PDB file of C-alpha atoms in Angstrom:
ATOM      1  CA  UNK A 286       0.185   0.123  -0.050  1.00  0.00           C
ATOM      2  CA  UNK A 287       2.654   2.274  -0.600  1.00  0.00           C
ATOM      3  CA  UNK A 288       3.581   2.879   2.870  1.00  0.00           C
ATOM      4  CA  UNK A 289       6.217   5.539   2.108  1.00  0.00           C
ATOM      5  CA  UNK A 290       3.529   8.057   1.633  1.00  0.00           C
ATOM      6  CA  UNK A 291       2.533   8.033   5.371  1.00  0.00           C
ATOM      7  CA  UNK A 292       5.796   9.328   6.791  1.00  0.00           C
ATOM      8  CA  UNK A 293       4.292  12.409   8.243  1.00  0.00           C
ATOM      9  CA  UNK A 294       0.830  11.307   9.460  1.00  0.00           C
ATOM     10  CA  UNK A 295       0.166   7.886  10.839  1.00  0.00           C
ATOM     11  CA  UNK A 296      -3.347   8.410  12.068  1.00  0.00           C
ATOM     12  CA  UNK A 297      -6.446  10.613  11.969  1.00  0.00           C
ATOM     13  CA  UNK A 298      -8.438  11.737  14.711  1.00  0.00           C
ATOM     14  CA  UNK A 299     -12.257  11.284  14.369  1.00  0.00           C
ATOM     15  CA  UNK A 300     -14.123  14.125  15.947  1.00  0.00           C
ATOM     16  CA  UNK A 301     -17.588  12.567  15.679  1.00  0.00           C
ATOM     17  CA  UNK A 302     -20.119  14.808  17.145  1.00  0.00           C
ATOM     18  CA  UNK A 303     -18.034  17.619  19.256  1.00  0.00           C
ATOM     19  CA  UNK A 304     -21.186  19.554  20.035  1.00  0.00           C
ATOM     20  CA  UNK A 305     -22.629  16.449  21.555  1.00  0.00           C
ATOM     21  CA  UNK A 306     -20.857  15.907  25.052  1.00  0.00           C
ATOM     22  CA  UNK A 307     -21.524  14.495  28.524  1.00  0.00           C
ATOM     23  CA  UNK A 308     -25.049  12.955  29.043  1.00  0.00           C
ATOM     24  CA  UNK A 309     -26.308  13.804  25.561  1.00  0.00           C
ATOM     25  CA  UNK A 310     -23.214  11.747  24.006  1.00  0.00           C
ATOM     26  CA  UNK A 311     -24.190   8.771  26.223  1.00  0.00           C
ATOM     27  CA  UNK A 312     -27.914   9.082  24.926  1.00  0.00           C
ATOM     28  CA  UNK A 313     -26.518   9.227  21.427  1.00  0.00           C
ATOM     29  CA  UNK A 314     -24.506   6.021  22.088  1.00  0.00           C
ATOM     30  CA  UNK A 315     -27.244   4.213  23.570  1.00  0.00           C
ATOM     31  CA  UNK A 316     -29.680   5.160  20.967  1.00  0.00           C
ATOM     32  CA  UNK A 317     -27.356   4.057  18.105  1.00  0.00           C
ATOM     33  CA  UNK A 318     -26.355   0.846  19.834  1.00  0.00           C
ATOM     34  CA  UNK A 319     -29.898   0.025  20.289  1.00  0.00           C
ATOM     35  CA  UNK A 320     -30.832   0.572  16.479  1.00  0.00           C
ATOM     36  CA  UNK A 321     -27.726  -1.402  15.671  1.00  0.00           C
ATOM     37  CA  UNK A 322     -28.771  -4.337  17.781  1.00  0.00           C
ATOM     38  CA  UNK A 323     -32.329  -4.192  16.145  1.00  0.00           C
ATOM     39  CA  UNK A 324     -31.075  -3.861  12.782  1.00  0.00           C
ATOM     40  CA  UNK A 325     -28.981  -7.034  13.055  1.00  0.00           C
ATOM     41  CA  UNK A 326     -31.812  -8.970  14.565  1.00  0.00           C
ATOM     42  CA  UNK A 327     -34.325  -7.892  12.042  1.00  0.00           C
ATOM     43  CA  UNK A 328     -32.111  -8.231   8.904  1.00  0.00           C
ATOM     44  CA  UNK A 329     -30.932 -11.717  10.201  1.00  0.00           C
ATOM     45  CA  UNK A 330     -34.431 -12.779  10.845  1.00  0.00           C
ATOM     46  CA  UNK A 331     -35.367 -11.799   7.177  1.00  0.00           C
ATOM     47  CA  UNK A 332     -32.159 -13.968   6.228  1.00  0.00           C
ATOM     48  CA  UNK A 333     -33.127 -17.104   8.119  1.00  0.00           C
ATOM     49  CA  UNK A 334     -36.858 -16.960   7.256  1.00  0.00           C
ATOM     50  CA  UNK A 335     -36.110 -16.692   3.457  1.00  0.00           C
ATOM     51  CA  UNK A 336     -33.643 -19.393   3.770  1.00  0.00           C
ATOM     52  CA  UNK A 337     -35.955 -21.810   5.847  1.00  0.00           C
ATOM     53  CA  UNK A 338     -39.546 -21.098   4.482  1.00  0.00           C
ATOM     54  CA  UNK A 339     -40.553 -22.627   1.460  1.00  0.00           C
ATOM     55  CA  UNK A 340     -43.279 -19.942   0.590  1.00  0.00           C
ATOM     56  CA  UNK A 341     -40.433 -17.279   0.681  1.00  0.00           C
ATOM     57  CA  UNK A 342     -38.526 -19.017  -1.944  1.00  0.00           C
ATOM     58  CA  UNK A 343     -39.232 -16.399  -4.848  1.00  0.00           C
ATOM     59  CA  UNK A 344     -36.812 -14.094  -6.611  1.00  0.00           C
ATOM     60  CA  UNK A 345     -38.462 -11.124  -4.746  1.00  0.00           C
ATOM     61  CA  UNK A 346     -37.490 -12.574  -1.342  1.00  0.00           C
ATOM     62  CA  UNK A 347     -34.168 -13.830  -2.619  1.00  0.00           C
ATOM     63  CA  UNK A 348     -33.049 -10.255  -3.483  1.00  0.00           C
ATOM     64  CA  UNK A 349     -34.578  -9.198  -0.199  1.00  0.00           C
ATOM     65  CA  UNK A 350     -32.334 -11.425   1.658  1.00  0.00           C
ATOM     66  CA  UNK A 351     -29.371 -10.197  -0.178  1.00  0.00           C
ATOM     67  CA  UNK A 352     -30.284  -6.657   0.767  1.00  0.00           C
ATOM     68  CA  UNK A 353     -30.513  -7.728   4.385  1.00  0.00           C
ATOM     69  CA  UNK A 354     -27.048  -9.184   3.968  1.00  0.00           C
ATOM     70  CA  UNK A 355     -25.596  -5.984   2.671  1.00  0.00           C
ATOM     71  CA  UNK A 356     -27.340  -3.868   5.227  1.00  0.00           C
ATOM     72  CA  UNK A 357     -25.579  -5.997   8.022  1.00  0.00           C
ATOM     73  CA  UNK A 358     -22.181  -5.447   6.550  1.00  0.00           C
ATOM     74  CA  UNK A 359     -22.868  -1.859   5.658  1.00  0.00           C
ATOM     75  CA  UNK A 360     -23.621  -1.006   9.201  1.00  0.00           C
ATOM     76  CA  UNK A 361     -20.910  -3.243  10.867  1.00  0.00           C
ATOM     77  CA  UNK A 362     -18.294  -1.468   8.751  1.00  0.00           C
ATOM     78  CA  UNK A 363     -19.055   1.803  10.310  1.00  0.00           C
ATOM     79  CA  UNK A 364     -21.312   1.587  13.385  1.00  0.00           C
ATOM     80  CA  UNK A 365     -18.841  -0.183  15.960  1.00  0.00           C
ATOM     81  CA  UNK A 366     -16.090   2.523  15.420  1.00  0.00           C
ATOM     82  CA  UNK A 367     -18.944   5.289  15.327  1.00  0.00           C
ATOM     83  CA  UNK A 368     -19.892   4.064  18.701  1.00  0.00           C
ATOM     84  CA  UNK A 369     -16.052   4.179  19.997  1.00  0.00           C
ATOM     85  CA  UNK A 370     -15.865   7.755  18.715  1.00  0.00           C
ATOM     86  CA  UNK A 371     -19.075   8.929  20.568  1.00  0.00           C
ATOM     87  CA  UNK A 372     -18.202   7.170  23.645  1.00  0.00           C
ATOM     88  CA  UNK A 373     -14.751   8.558  23.800  1.00  0.00           C
ATOM     89  CA  UNK A 374     -15.808  11.963  22.384  1.00  0.00           C
ATOM     90  CA  UNK A 375     -13.271  11.689  19.633  1.00  0.00           C
ATOM     91  CA  UNK A 376     -10.983   8.737  18.709  1.00  0.00           C
ATOM     92  CA  UNK A 377      -7.961   7.973  16.528  1.00  0.00           C
ATOM     93  CA  UNK A 378      -7.690   5.555  13.564  1.00  0.00           C
ATOM     94  CA  UNK A 379      -4.767   4.584  11.528  1.00  0.00           C
ATOM     95  CA  UNK A 380      -4.267   5.874   7.966  1.00  0.00           C
ATOM     96  CA  UNK A 381      -4.245   2.109   6.780  1.00  0.00           C
ATOM     97  CA  UNK A 382      -7.376   1.551   8.961  1.00  0.00           C
ATOM     98  CA  UNK A 383      -9.080   4.706   7.394  1.00  0.00           C
ATOM     99  CA  UNK A 384      -8.230   3.594   3.878  1.00  0.00           C
ATOM    100  CA  UNK A 385      -9.499   0.127   4.614  1.00  0.00           C
ATOM    101  CA  UNK A 386     -12.841   1.275   6.070  1.00  0.00           C
ATOM    102  CA  UNK A 387     -13.385   3.781   3.023  1.00  0.00           C
ATOM    103  CA  UNK A 388     -12.716   0.928   0.598  1.00  0.00           C
ATOM    104  CA  UNK A 389     -15.098  -1.576   2.225  1.00  0.00           C
ATOM    105  CA  UNK A 390     -17.761   1.085   2.887  1.00  0.00           C
ATOM    106  CA  UNK A 391     -17.793   2.390  -0.739  1.00  0.00           C
ATOM    107  CA  UNK A 392     -17.641  -1.249  -2.018  1.00  0.00           C
ATOM    108  CA  UNK A 393     -20.778  -2.470   0.035  1.00  0.00           C
ATOM    109  CA  UNK A 394     -22.601   0.730  -0.731  1.00  0.00           C
ATOM    110  CA  UNK A 395     -21.880   0.268  -4.473  1.00  0.00           C
ATOM    111  CA  UNK A 396     -23.217  -3.226  -4.138  1.00  0.00           C
ATOM    112  CA  UNK A 397     -26.276  -1.966  -2.520  1.00  0.00           C
ATOM    113  CA  UNK A 398     -26.925   0.604  -5.450  1.00  0.00           C
ATOM    114  CA  UNK A 399     -26.948  -2.057  -8.084  1.00  0.00           C
ATOM    115  CA  UNK A 400     -28.873  -4.631  -5.943  1.00  0.00           C
ATOM    116  CA  UNK A 401     -31.713  -2.171  -5.678  1.00  0.00           C
ATOM    117  CA  UNK A 402     -31.589  -1.569  -9.407  1.00  0.00           C
ATOM    118  CA  UNK A 403     -31.654  -5.359  -9.780  1.00  0.00           C
ATOM    119  CA  UNK A 404     -34.828  -5.417  -7.461  1.00  0.00           C
ATOM    120  CA  UNK A 405     -36.563  -2.934  -9.539  1.00  0.00           C
ATOM    121  CA  UNK A 406     -35.757  -4.826 -12.740  1.00  0.00           C
ATOM    122  CA  UNK A 407     -37.332  -8.080 -10.824  1.00  0.00           C
ATOM    123  CA  UNK A 408     -40.567  -6.054 -10.062  1.00  0.00           C
ATOM    124  CA  UNK A 409     -40.568  -4.756 -13.692  1.00  0.00           C
ATOM    125  CA  UNK A 410     -40.530  -8.226 -14.852  1.00  0.00           C
ATOM    126  CA  UNK A 411     -43.172  -9.615 -12.455  1.00  0.00           C
ATOM    127  CA  UNK A 412     -45.612  -6.788 -13.294  1.00  0.00           C
ATOM    128  CA  UNK A 413     -44.966  -5.993 -17.191  1.00  0.00           C
ATOM    129  CA  UNK A 414     -44.263  -9.477 -18.195  1.00  0.00           C
ATOM    130  CA  UNK A 415     -45.999 -12.027 -15.851  1.00  0.00           C
ATOM    131  CA  UNK A 416     -46.197 -14.684 -18.175  1.00  0.00           C
ATOM    132  CA  UNK A 417     -42.653 -14.909 -18.677  1.00  0.00           C
ATOM    133  CA  UNK A 418     -41.417 -13.872 -15.378  1.00  0.00           C
ATOM    134  CA  UNK A 419     -40.732 -17.372 -14.054  1.00  0.00           C
ATOM    135  CA  UNK A 420     -38.771 -18.336 -17.188  1.00  0.00           C
ATOM    136  CA  UNK A 421     -36.524 -15.194 -17.462  1.00  0.00           C
ATOM    137  CA  UNK A 422     -35.911 -14.918 -13.691  1.00  0.00           C
ATOM    138  CA  UNK A 423     -34.530 -18.297 -13.108  1.00  0.00           C
ATOM    139  CA  UNK A 424     -32.264 -19.314 -10.278  1.00  0.00           C
ATOM    140  CA  UNK A 425     -29.192 -18.910 -12.569  1.00  0.00           C
ATOM    141  CA  UNK A 426     -30.118 -15.514 -13.560  1.00  0.00           C
ATOM    142  CA  UNK A 427     -30.929 -14.575  -9.771  1.00  0.00           C
ATOM    143  CA  UNK A 428     -27.504 -15.809  -8.610  1.00  0.00           C
ATOM    144  CA  UNK A 429     -25.694 -14.149 -11.643  1.00  0.00           C
ATOM    145  CA  UNK A 430     -27.295 -10.821 -10.999  1.00  0.00           C
ATOM    146  CA  UNK A 431     -26.225 -10.971  -7.283  1.00  0.00           C
ATOM    147  CA  UNK A 432     -22.732 -11.988  -8.116  1.00  0.00           C
ATOM    148  CA  UNK A 433     -22.515  -9.027 -10.612  1.00  0.00           C
ATOM    149  CA  UNK A 434     -23.501  -6.541  -8.093  1.00  0.00           C
ATOM    150  CA  UNK A 435     -20.855  -7.625  -5.737  1.00  0.00           C
ATOM    151  CA  UNK A 436     -18.136  -8.077  -8.150  1.00  0.00           C
ATOM    152  CA  UNK A 437     -18.787  -4.778  -9.654  1.00  0.00           C
ATOM    153  CA  UNK A 438     -19.144  -3.047  -6.225  1.00  0.00           C
ATOM    154  CA  UNK A 439     -15.612  -4.375  -5.349  1.00  0.00           C
ATOM    155  CA  UNK A 440     -13.929  -3.594  -8.552  1.00  0.00           C
ATOM    156  CA  UNK A 441     -15.236  -0.267  -9.165  1.00  0.00           C
ATOM    157  CA  UNK A 442     -14.319   0.754  -5.642  1.00  0.00           C
ATOM    158  CA  UNK A 443     -10.627  -0.624  -6.437  1.00  0.00           C
ATOM    159  CA  UNK A 444     -10.027   2.313  -8.853  1.00  0.00           C
ATOM    160  CA  UNK A 445     -10.723   4.687  -5.942  1.00  0.00           C
ATOM    161  CA  UNK A 446      -8.345   2.652  -3.874  1.00  0.00           C
ATOM    162  CA  UNK A 447      -5.568   3.022  -6.369  1.00  0.00           C
ATOM    163  CA  UNK A 448      -5.753   6.615  -6.197  1.00  0.00           C
ATOM    164  CA  UNK A 449      -6.277   6.835  -2.529  1.00  0.00           C
ATOM    165  CA  UNK A 450      -3.120   4.665  -1.812  1.00  0.00           C
ATOM    166  CA  UNK A 451      -0.875   7.264  -3.846  1.00  0.00           C
ATOM    167  CA  UNK A 452      -2.008  10.257  -1.557  1.00  0.00           C
ATOM    168  CA  UNK A 453       0.300  11.734   1.040  1.00  0.00           C
ATOM    169  CA  UNK A 454      -0.776  13.210   4.306  1.00  0.00           C
ATOM    170  CA  UNK A 455       1.342  15.633   6.078  1.00  0.00           C
ATOM    171  CA  UNK A 456      -1.146  17.404   8.450  1.00  0.00           C
ATOM    172  CA  UNK A 457      -3.621  18.352   9.485  1.00  0.00           C
ATOM    173  CA  UNK A 458      -4.781  15.119  10.791  1.00  0.00           C
ATOM    174  CA  UNK A 459      -8.383  15.891  11.976  1.00  0.00           C
ATOM    175  CA  UNK A 460     -11.483  14.544  10.174  1.00  0.00           C
ATOM    176  CA  UNK A 461     -14.721  16.156  11.431  1.00  0.00           C
ATOM    177  CA  UNK A 462     -16.845  13.147  11.048  1.00  0.00           C
ATOM    178  CA  UNK A 463     -17.689   9.782  12.846  1.00  0.00           C
ATOM    179  CA  UNK A 464     -16.174   7.523  10.185  1.00  0.00           C
ATOM    180  CA  UNK A 465     -13.535   7.823   7.274  1.00  0.00           C
ATOM    181  CA  UNK A 466     -15.829   9.131   4.736  1.00  0.00           C
ATOM    182  CA  UNK A 467     -14.376   9.559   1.431  1.00  0.00           C
ATOM    183  CA  UNK A 468     -14.706  13.226   0.736  1.00  0.00           C
ATOM    184  CA  UNK A 469     -13.430  14.594   4.290  1.00  0.00           C
ATOM    185  CA  UNK A 470     -10.804  11.813   4.114  1.00  0.00           C
ATOM    186  CA  UNK A 471      -9.383  12.947   0.635  1.00  0.00           C
ATOM    187  CA  UNK A 472      -9.369  16.754   1.562  1.00  0.00           C
ATOM    188  CA  UNK A 473      -6.736  16.045   4.274  1.00  0.00           C
ATOM    189  CA  UNK A 474      -4.043  15.063   1.705  1.00  0.00           C
ATOM    190  CA  UNK A 475      -1.484  17.399   0.757  1.00  0.00           C
ATOM    191  CA  UNK A 476      -1.142  15.880  -2.665  1.00  0.00           C
ATOM    192  CA  UNK A 477      -3.126  17.272  -5.516  1.00  0.00           C
ATOM    193  CA  UNK A 478      -6.517  15.515  -5.572  1.00  0.00           C
ATOM    194  CA  UNK A 479      -7.863  17.125  -8.577  1.00  0.00           C
ATOM    195  CA  UNK A 480      -7.386  13.740 -10.683  1.00  0.00           C
ATOM    196  CA  UNK A 481      -9.069  11.848  -7.720  1.00  0.00           C
ATOM    197  CA  UNK A 482     -11.914  14.178  -7.395  1.00  0.00           C
ATOM    198  CA  UNK A 483     -12.477  13.952 -11.155  1.00  0.00           C
ATOM    199  CA  UNK A 484     -12.450  10.200 -10.842  1.00  0.00           C
ATOM    200  CA  UNK A 485     -14.957  10.110  -8.104  1.00  0.00           C
ATOM    201  CA  UNK A 486     -17.429  12.289 -10.122  1.00  0.00           C
ATOM    202  CA  UNK A 487     -16.845   9.816 -13.404  1.00  0.00           C
ATOM    203  CA  UNK A 488     -17.147   6.788 -11.447  1.00  0.00           C
ATOM    204  CA  UNK A 489     -20.159   7.884  -9.801  1.00  0.00           C
ATOM    205  CA  UNK A 490     -22.016   7.795 -13.114  1.00  0.00           C
ATOM    206  CA  UNK A 491     -21.837   3.921 -13.161  1.00  0.00           C
ATOM    207  CA  UNK A 492     -22.224   3.522  -9.544  1.00  0.00           C
ATOM    208  CA  UNK A 493     -25.210   5.711  -8.746  1.00  0.00           C
ATOM    209  CA  UNK A 494     -26.403   7.505 -11.744  1.00  0.00           C
ATOM    210  CA  UNK A 495     -26.906   4.803 -14.178  1.00  0.00           C
ATOM    211  CA  UNK A 496     -28.651   2.417 -11.465  1.00  0.00           C
ATOM    212  CA  UNK A 497     -30.883   5.332 -10.579  1.00  0.00           C
ATOM    213  CA  UNK A 498     -31.929   5.930 -14.077  1.00  0.00           C
ATOM    214  CA  UNK A 499     -32.528   2.203 -14.781  1.00  0.00           C
ATOM    215  CA  UNK A 500     -34.797   2.294 -11.544  1.00  0.00           C
ATOM    216  CA  UNK A 501     -36.580   5.214 -12.686  1.00  0.00           C
ATOM    217  CA  UNK A 502     -37.250   3.780 -16.098  1.00  0.00           C
ATOM    218  CA  UNK A 503     -38.457   0.419 -14.655  1.00  0.00           C
ATOM    219  CA  UNK A 504     -40.836   2.245 -12.400  1.00  0.00           C
ATOM    220  CA  UNK A 505     -42.280   4.320 -15.300  1.00  0.00           C
ATOM    221  CA  UNK A 506     -43.100   1.120 -17.167  1.00  0.00           C
ATOM    222  CA  UNK A 507     -44.483  -0.480 -13.995  1.00  0.00           C
ATOM    223  CA  UNK A 508     -46.939   2.384 -13.070  1.00  0.00           C
ATOM    224  CA  UNK A 509     -48.024   2.581 -16.761  1.00  0.00           C
ATOM    225  CA  UNK A 510     -48.783  -1.218 -16.358  1.00  0.00           C
ATOM    226  CA  UNK A 511     -50.617  -0.557 -13.051  1.00  0.00           C
ATOM    227  CA  UNK A 512     -52.884   2.191 -14.439  1.00  0.00           C
ATOM    228  CA  UNK A 513     -53.880  -0.450 -17.244  1.00  0.00           C
ATOM    229  CA  UNK A 514     -55.278  -2.879 -14.600  1.00  0.00           C
ATOM    230  CA  UNK A 515     -59.016  -2.643 -14.853  1.00  0.00           C
ATOM    231  CA  UNK A 516     -59.489  -4.067 -11.234  1.00  0.00           C
ATOM    232  CA  UNK A 517     -59.194  -1.456  -8.490  1.00  0.00           C
ATOM    233  CA  UNK A 518     -58.038  -4.288  -6.023  1.00  0.00           C
ATOM    234  CA  UNK A 519     -55.551  -5.764  -8.464  1.00  0.00           C
ATOM    235  CA  UNK A 520     -54.146  -2.190  -8.890  1.00  0.00           C
ATOM    236  CA  UNK A 521     -54.025  -1.341  -5.082  1.00  0.00           C
ATOM    237  CA  UNK A 522     -52.161  -4.782  -4.574  1.00  0.00           C
ATOM    238  CA  UNK A 523     -49.737  -4.456  -7.309  1.00  0.00           C
ATOM    239  CA  UNK A 524     -48.885  -0.918  -6.294  1.00  0.00           C
ATOM    240  CA  UNK A 525     -48.477  -1.883  -2.783  1.00  0.00           C
ATOM    241  CA  UNK A 526     -45.815  -4.402  -3.653  1.00  0.00           C
ATOM    242  CA  UNK A 527     -43.773  -2.015  -5.596  1.00  0.00           C
ATOM    243  CA  UNK A 528     -44.332   1.223  -3.098  1.00  0.00           C
ATOM    244  CA  UNK A 529     -42.120  -0.495  -0.427  1.00  0.00           C
ATOM    245  CA  UNK A 530     -39.145  -0.899  -2.801  1.00  0.00           C
ATOM    246  CA  UNK A 531     -39.625   2.588  -4.194  1.00  0.00           C
ATOM    247  CA  UNK A 532     -39.649   3.869  -0.547  1.00  0.00           C
ATOM    248  CA  UNK A 533     -36.343   2.350   0.048  1.00  0.00           C
ATOM    249  CA  UNK A 534     -34.788   3.538  -3.179  1.00  0.00           C
ATOM    250  CA  UNK A 535     -35.971   7.155  -2.467  1.00  0.00           C
ATOM    251  CA  UNK A 536     -34.503   7.265   1.084  1.00  0.00           C
ATOM    252  CA  UNK A 537     -31.283   5.527   0.050  1.00  0.00           C
ATOM    253  CA  UNK A 538     -30.444   7.428  -3.185  1.00  0.00           C
ATOM    254  CA  UNK A 539     -31.932  10.782  -1.811  1.00  0.00           C
ATOM    255  CA  UNK A 540     -29.197  10.726   0.983  1.00  0.00           C
ATOM    256  CA  UNK A 541     -26.475   9.511  -1.351  1.00  0.00           C
ATOM    257  CA  UNK A 542     -27.077  12.135  -4.131  1.00  0.00           C
ATOM    258  CA  UNK A 543     -27.432  14.802  -1.471  1.00  0.00           C
ATOM    259  CA  UNK A 544     -23.906  14.069  -0.083  1.00  0.00           C
ATOM    260  CA  UNK A 545     -21.826  13.016  -2.909  1.00  0.00           C
ATOM    261  CA  UNK A 546     -23.269  14.630  -5.889  1.00  0.00           C
ATOM    262  CA  UNK A 547     -24.846  17.915  -4.776  1.00  0.00           C
ATOM    263  CA  UNK A 548     -22.196  20.730  -4.203  1.00  0.00           C
ATOM    264  CA  UNK A 549     -21.479  20.900  -0.485  1.00  0.00           C
ATOM    265  CA  UNK A 550     -21.070  24.906  -0.628  1.00  0.00           C
ATOM    266  CA  UNK A 551     -23.601  26.383   1.803  1.00  0.00           C
ATOM    267  CA  UNK A 552     -24.269  23.119   3.649  1.00  0.00           C
ATOM    268  CA  UNK A 553     -22.598  22.774   6.998  1.00  0.00           C
ATOM    269  CA  UNK A 554     -20.546  19.867   8.079  1.00  0.00           C
ATOM    270  CA  UNK A 555     -23.179  19.073  10.793  1.00  0.00           C
ATOM    271  CA  UNK A 556     -25.872  18.792   8.264  1.00  0.00           C
ATOM    272  CA  UNK A 557     -23.683  16.375   6.288  1.00  0.00           C
ATOM    273  CA  UNK A 558     -22.851  14.221   9.117  1.00  0.00           C
ATOM    274  CA  UNK A 559     -26.710  13.845  10.201  1.00  0.00           C
ATOM    275  CA  UNK A 560     -27.489  13.087   6.555  1.00  0.00           C
ATOM    276  CA  UNK A 561     -24.740  10.435   6.638  1.00  0.00           C
ATOM    277  CA  UNK A 562     -26.324   9.102   9.943  1.00  0.00           C
ATOM    278  CA  UNK A 563     -29.525   8.743   8.123  1.00  0.00           C
ATOM    279  CA  UNK A 564     -28.443   6.367   5.496  1.00  0.00           C
ATOM    280  CA  UNK A 565     -25.810   4.495   7.534  1.00  0.00           C
ATOM    281  CA  UNK A 566     -28.066   4.055  10.630  1.00  0.00           C
ATOM    282  CA  UNK A 567     -31.643   4.624  10.005  1.00  0.00           C
ATOM    283  CA  UNK A 568     -32.190   3.238   6.396  1.00  0.00           C
ATOM    284  CA  UNK A 569     -30.773  -0.432   7.199  1.00  0.00           C
ATOM    285  CA  UNK A 570     -33.263  -0.465  10.175  1.00  0.00           C
ATOM    286  CA  UNK A 571     -36.085   1.194   7.956  1.00  0.00           C
ATOM    287  CA  UNK A 572     -35.650  -1.129   5.002  1.00  0.00           C
ATOM    288  CA  UNK A 573     -36.701  -4.499   6.680  1.00  0.00           C
ATOM    289  CA  UNK A 574     -39.769  -2.761   8.515  1.00  0.00           C
ATOM    290  CA  UNK A 575     -41.027  -1.488   5.266  1.00  0.00           C
ATOM    291  CA  UNK A 576     -40.745  -5.026   3.346  1.00  0.00           C
ATOM    292  CA  UNK A 577     -41.982  -7.028   6.282  1.00  0.00           C
ATOM    293  CA  UNK A 578     -45.158  -4.720   7.171  1.00  0.00           C
ATOM    294  CA  UNK A 579     -45.933  -4.745   3.389  1.00  0.00           C
ATOM    295  CA  UNK A 580     -45.574  -8.580   3.041  1.00  0.00           C
ATOM    296  CA  UNK A 581     -48.461 -10.670   3.738  1.00  0.00           C
ATOM    297  CA  UNK A 582     -46.330 -13.656   3.553  1.00  0.00           C
ATOM    298  CA  UNK A 583     -43.717 -12.639   6.149  1.00  0.00           C
ATOM    299  CA  UNK A 584     -46.605 -11.097   8.621  1.00  0.00           C
ATOM    300  CA  UNK A 585     -48.196 -14.467   8.268  1.00  0.00           C
ATOM    301  CA  UNK A 586     -44.952 -16.597   8.985  1.00  0.00           C
ATOM    302  CA  UNK A 587     -44.453 -14.293  11.870  1.00  0.00           C
ATOM    303  CA  UNK A 588     -47.886 -14.506  13.352  1.00  0.00           C
ATOM    304  CA  UNK A 589     -47.554 -18.324  12.958  1.00  0.00           C
ATOM    305  CA  UNK A 590     -44.331 -18.275  14.677  1.00  0.00           C
ATOM    306  CA  UNK A 591     -45.853 -16.107  17.724  1.00  0.00           C
ATOM    307  CA  UNK A 592     -48.852 -18.584  17.936  1.00  0.00           C
ATOM    308  CA  UNK A 593     -46.336 -21.403  18.087  1.00  0.00           C
ATOM    309  CA  UNK A 594     -44.539 -19.804  20.917  1.00  0.00           C
ATOM    310  CA  UNK A 595     -47.615 -18.887  22.790  1.00  0.00           C
ATOM    311  CA  UNK A 596     -48.891 -22.693  22.413  1.00  0.00           C
ATOM    312  CA  UNK A 597     -45.668 -24.107  23.592  1.00  0.00           C
ATOM    313  CA  UNK A 598     -45.544 -21.726  26.724  1.00  0.00           C
ATOM    314  CA  UNK A 599     -49.281 -22.572  27.664  1.00  0.00           C
ATOM    315  CA  UNK A 600     -48.508 -26.273  27.485  1.00  0.00           C
ATOM    316  CA  UNK A 601     -45.372 -26.226  29.579  1.00  0.00           C
TER     317      UNK A 601
END
């Protein structure tokens, strides 16, 4: 990793939320810890249910299971260290550790962007081509699409990594954030970063812009098809199936575009941090609730599990 570049600065200081101290910091720590534990439990439950329940062995739930996997990893890359930073009211991280976190975080985020696009394609086929859906969306295609999302996510981020490893850091060493986010991290370099900044904008096109456009086109076709359904009940049922995924896409892409593509001038660092907190902490918890509450199959399975537990308790 070109260790000779790190002679001046060997570690960074993450400030976290310097305006939140004392009792407020403890409250924030406990809140994020609770959300993190709940997210791990709920997403793990979805992974187990989809793996073990025959009625959930469909492409839609297979992709939902993959989304839950990425959410768990996405949070686990950032949240544990974030909790350490909040608890200590600022903590250090090595340069190599910062680079590793940036790479893994961006790689998983890129994978999720493309996975959401794949999920929209799945809904497009299911609603616009229902007669050919089972034939097209085979197990082979499902696995191929998921593998593509992961391979592309890690390879696309590798381009950023090759540029980042050439940066030199000679001070300052303070990052006003709660994790090693790409933009504030790169700003600390005393190397000319114009090429890297241009590369970030260019790579954002296949990472965020193209998947977002594909999702947008897919849902235009879906809504046109929904409007053509004569039955009001059928129209509502079909729209309900898609609206959950559309809600997830809106929150996830909305926050990402706000932080990484909208010019930061006029926006405070505090706003950036709380926006990042939204998609790192809140969205992974938000997603399974949306899908679970709108899915009759998952609600039915959960209801049966609770009834079985109550029955076992009453007979012991």
